[in-house]
C-alpha positions as a Markdown table, in Angstrom:
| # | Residue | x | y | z |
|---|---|---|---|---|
| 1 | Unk | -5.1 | -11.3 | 2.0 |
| 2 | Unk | -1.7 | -12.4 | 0.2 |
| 3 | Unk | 1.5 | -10.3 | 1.6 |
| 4 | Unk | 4.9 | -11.0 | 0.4 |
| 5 | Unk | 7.5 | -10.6 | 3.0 |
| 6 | Unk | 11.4 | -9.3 | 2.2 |
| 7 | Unk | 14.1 | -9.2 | 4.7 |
| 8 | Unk | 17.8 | -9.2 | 5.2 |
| 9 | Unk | 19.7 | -9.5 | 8.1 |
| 10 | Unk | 22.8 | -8.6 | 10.0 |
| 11 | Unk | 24.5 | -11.1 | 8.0 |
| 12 | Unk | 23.8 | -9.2 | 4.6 |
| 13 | Unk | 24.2 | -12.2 | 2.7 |
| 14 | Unk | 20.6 | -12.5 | 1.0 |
| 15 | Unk | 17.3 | -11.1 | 0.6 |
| 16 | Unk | 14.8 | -13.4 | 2.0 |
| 17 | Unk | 11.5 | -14.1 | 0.3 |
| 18 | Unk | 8.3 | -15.5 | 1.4 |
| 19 | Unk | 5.1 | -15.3 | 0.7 |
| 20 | Unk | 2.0 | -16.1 | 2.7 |
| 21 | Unk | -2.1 | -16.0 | 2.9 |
| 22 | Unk | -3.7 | -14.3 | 5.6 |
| 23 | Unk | -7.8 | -15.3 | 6.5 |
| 24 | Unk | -9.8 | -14.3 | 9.3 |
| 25 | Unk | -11.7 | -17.0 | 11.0 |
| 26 | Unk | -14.0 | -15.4 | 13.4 |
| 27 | Unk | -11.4 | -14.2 | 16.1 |
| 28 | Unk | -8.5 | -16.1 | 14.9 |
| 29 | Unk | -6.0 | -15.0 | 11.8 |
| 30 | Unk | -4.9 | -17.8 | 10.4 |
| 31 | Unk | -1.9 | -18.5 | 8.1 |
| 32 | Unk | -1.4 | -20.5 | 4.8 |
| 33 | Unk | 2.4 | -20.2 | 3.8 |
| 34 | Unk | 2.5 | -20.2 | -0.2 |
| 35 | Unk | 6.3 | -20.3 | -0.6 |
| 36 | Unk | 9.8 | -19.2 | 0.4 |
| 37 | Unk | 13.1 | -18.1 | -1.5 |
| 38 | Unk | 16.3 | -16.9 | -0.9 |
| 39 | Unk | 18.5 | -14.4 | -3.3 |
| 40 | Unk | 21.9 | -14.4 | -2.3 |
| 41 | Unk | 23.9 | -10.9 | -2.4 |
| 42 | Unk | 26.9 | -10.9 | -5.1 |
| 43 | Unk | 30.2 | -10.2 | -3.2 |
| 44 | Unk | 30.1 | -6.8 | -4.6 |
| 45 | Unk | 27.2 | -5.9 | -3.0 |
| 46 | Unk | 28.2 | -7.6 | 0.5 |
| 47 | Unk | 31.7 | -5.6 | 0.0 |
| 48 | Unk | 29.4 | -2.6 | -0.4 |
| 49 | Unk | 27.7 | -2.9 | 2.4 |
| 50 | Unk | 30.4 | -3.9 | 5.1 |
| 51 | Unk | 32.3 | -0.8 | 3.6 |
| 52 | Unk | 29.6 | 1.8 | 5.4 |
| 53 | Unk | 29.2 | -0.6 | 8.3 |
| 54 | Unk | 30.3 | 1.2 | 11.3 |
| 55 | Unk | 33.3 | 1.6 | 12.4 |
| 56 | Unk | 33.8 | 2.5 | 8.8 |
| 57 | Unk | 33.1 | 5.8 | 7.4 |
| 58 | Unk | 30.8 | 6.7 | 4.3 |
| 59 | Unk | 29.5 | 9.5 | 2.5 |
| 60 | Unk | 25.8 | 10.5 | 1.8 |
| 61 | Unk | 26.6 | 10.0 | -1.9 |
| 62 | Unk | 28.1 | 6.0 | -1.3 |
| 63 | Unk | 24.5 | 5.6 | 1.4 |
| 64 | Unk | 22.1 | 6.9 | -1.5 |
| 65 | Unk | 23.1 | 4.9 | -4.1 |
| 66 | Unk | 23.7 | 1.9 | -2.2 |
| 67 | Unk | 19.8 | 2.4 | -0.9 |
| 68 | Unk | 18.6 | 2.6 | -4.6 |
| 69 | Unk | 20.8 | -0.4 | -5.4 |
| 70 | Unk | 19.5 | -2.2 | -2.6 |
| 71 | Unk | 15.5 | -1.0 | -3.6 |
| 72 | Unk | 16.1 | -2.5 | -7.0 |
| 73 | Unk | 17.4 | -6.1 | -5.7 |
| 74 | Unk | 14.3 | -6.0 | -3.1 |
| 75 | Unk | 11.9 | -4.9 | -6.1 |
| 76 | Unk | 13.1 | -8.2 | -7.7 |
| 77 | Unk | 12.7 | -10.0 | -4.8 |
| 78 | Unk | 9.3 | -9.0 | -4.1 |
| 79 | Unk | 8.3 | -10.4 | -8.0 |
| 80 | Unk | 9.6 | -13.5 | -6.9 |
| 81 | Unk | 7.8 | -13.4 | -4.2 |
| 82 | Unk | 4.6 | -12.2 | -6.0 |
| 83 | Unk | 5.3 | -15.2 | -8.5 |
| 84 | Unk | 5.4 | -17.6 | -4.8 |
| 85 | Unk | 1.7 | -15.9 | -4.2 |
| 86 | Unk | 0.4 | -17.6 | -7.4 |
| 87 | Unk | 1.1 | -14.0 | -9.2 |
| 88 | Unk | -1.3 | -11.9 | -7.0 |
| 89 | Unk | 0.2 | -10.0 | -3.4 |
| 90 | Unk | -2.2 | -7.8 | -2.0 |
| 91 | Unk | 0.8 | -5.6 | 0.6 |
| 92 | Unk | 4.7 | -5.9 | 0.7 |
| 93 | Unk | 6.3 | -6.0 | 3.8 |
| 94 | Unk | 9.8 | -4.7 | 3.4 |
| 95 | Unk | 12.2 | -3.4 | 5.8 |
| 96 | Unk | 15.1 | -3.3 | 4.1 |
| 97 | Unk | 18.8 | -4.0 | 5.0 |
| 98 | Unk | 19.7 | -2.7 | 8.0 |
| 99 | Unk | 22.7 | -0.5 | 8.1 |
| 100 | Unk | 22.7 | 1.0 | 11.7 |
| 101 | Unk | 21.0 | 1.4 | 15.4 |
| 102 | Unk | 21.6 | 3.9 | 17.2 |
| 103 | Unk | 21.9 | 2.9 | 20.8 |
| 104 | Unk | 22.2 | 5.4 | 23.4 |
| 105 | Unk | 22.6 | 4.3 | 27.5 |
| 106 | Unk | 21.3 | 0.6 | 26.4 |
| 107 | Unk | 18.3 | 2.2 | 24.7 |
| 108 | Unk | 17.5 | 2.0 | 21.0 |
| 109 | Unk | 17.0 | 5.7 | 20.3 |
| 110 | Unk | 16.8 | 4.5 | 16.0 |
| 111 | Unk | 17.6 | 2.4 | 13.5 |
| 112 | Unk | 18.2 | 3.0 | 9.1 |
| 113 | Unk | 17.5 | 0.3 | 6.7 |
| 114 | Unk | 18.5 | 1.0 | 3.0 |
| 115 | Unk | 16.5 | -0.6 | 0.2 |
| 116 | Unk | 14.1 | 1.9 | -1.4 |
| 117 | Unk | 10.9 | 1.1 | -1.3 |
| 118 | Unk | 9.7 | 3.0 | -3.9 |
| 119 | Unk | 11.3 | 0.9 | -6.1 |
| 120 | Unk | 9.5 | -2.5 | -4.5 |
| 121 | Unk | 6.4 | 0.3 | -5.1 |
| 122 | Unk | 6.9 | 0.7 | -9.0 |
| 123 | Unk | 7.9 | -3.4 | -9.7 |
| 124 | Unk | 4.7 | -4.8 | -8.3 |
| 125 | Unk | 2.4 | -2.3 | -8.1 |
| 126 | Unk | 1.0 | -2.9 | -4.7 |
| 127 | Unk | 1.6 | -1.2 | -1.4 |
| 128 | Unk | 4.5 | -1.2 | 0.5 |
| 129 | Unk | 4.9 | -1.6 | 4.5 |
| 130 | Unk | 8.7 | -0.3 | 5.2 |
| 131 | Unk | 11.3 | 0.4 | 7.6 |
């Protein structure tokens, strides 16, 4: 099984791409990296991101289209990472930039990441694993 892998950290600097090959070897799952890439963020899009970052504010409107925005630059990203899989991905993993957690008495209680998968969905035309 091929799966290309998209991820973007607290840093929010770049969307991360690799790509991998997955066999099963009896009881063993082995690994066969096919490639990596990494597709920096403009300053725009950083600046759009920090702006709904807590302690700042935002609005519903500024989080959706920042989220479709986001699904968009991970749908290119996972082509590139398709293209690293020697043009054929069997699953996406994408979890998308992550905006928030929401920590309650030391506890995670949830978390949102923005980056549409649908979008990831429509560019490569395999499944997606997200959030």
């Amino acid at each position: 099984m091929r799966v290309v892998g998209l991820m973007s950290g607290t840093s929010y600097d770049a969307v991360d791409v690799v790509a991998a090959e997955f066999t099963a070897e009896g009881e063993t799952l082995r690994l066969r990296p096919l490639g990596s890439r990494s597709l920096p963020y403009d300053d725009g899009l950083r600046a759009e991101i920090a702006g709904l970052l807590p302690p700042g504010s935002t609005t519903i409107d500024a989080v959706c289209r920042l989220d479709n925005r986001l699904g968009q630059l991970f749908a290119e990203a996972a082509a590139v990472g398709v293209e690293l899989a020697g043009g054929r991905a069997d699953l996406v993993v994408s979890p998308g930039q992550t905006v928030f957690h929401w920590v309650r008495e030391g506890r995670a209680q949830g978390t949102l990441q923005l980056g549409a998968p649908a979008w990831v969905a429509a560019r490569v035309g395999v499944p997606v694993l997200s959030d």
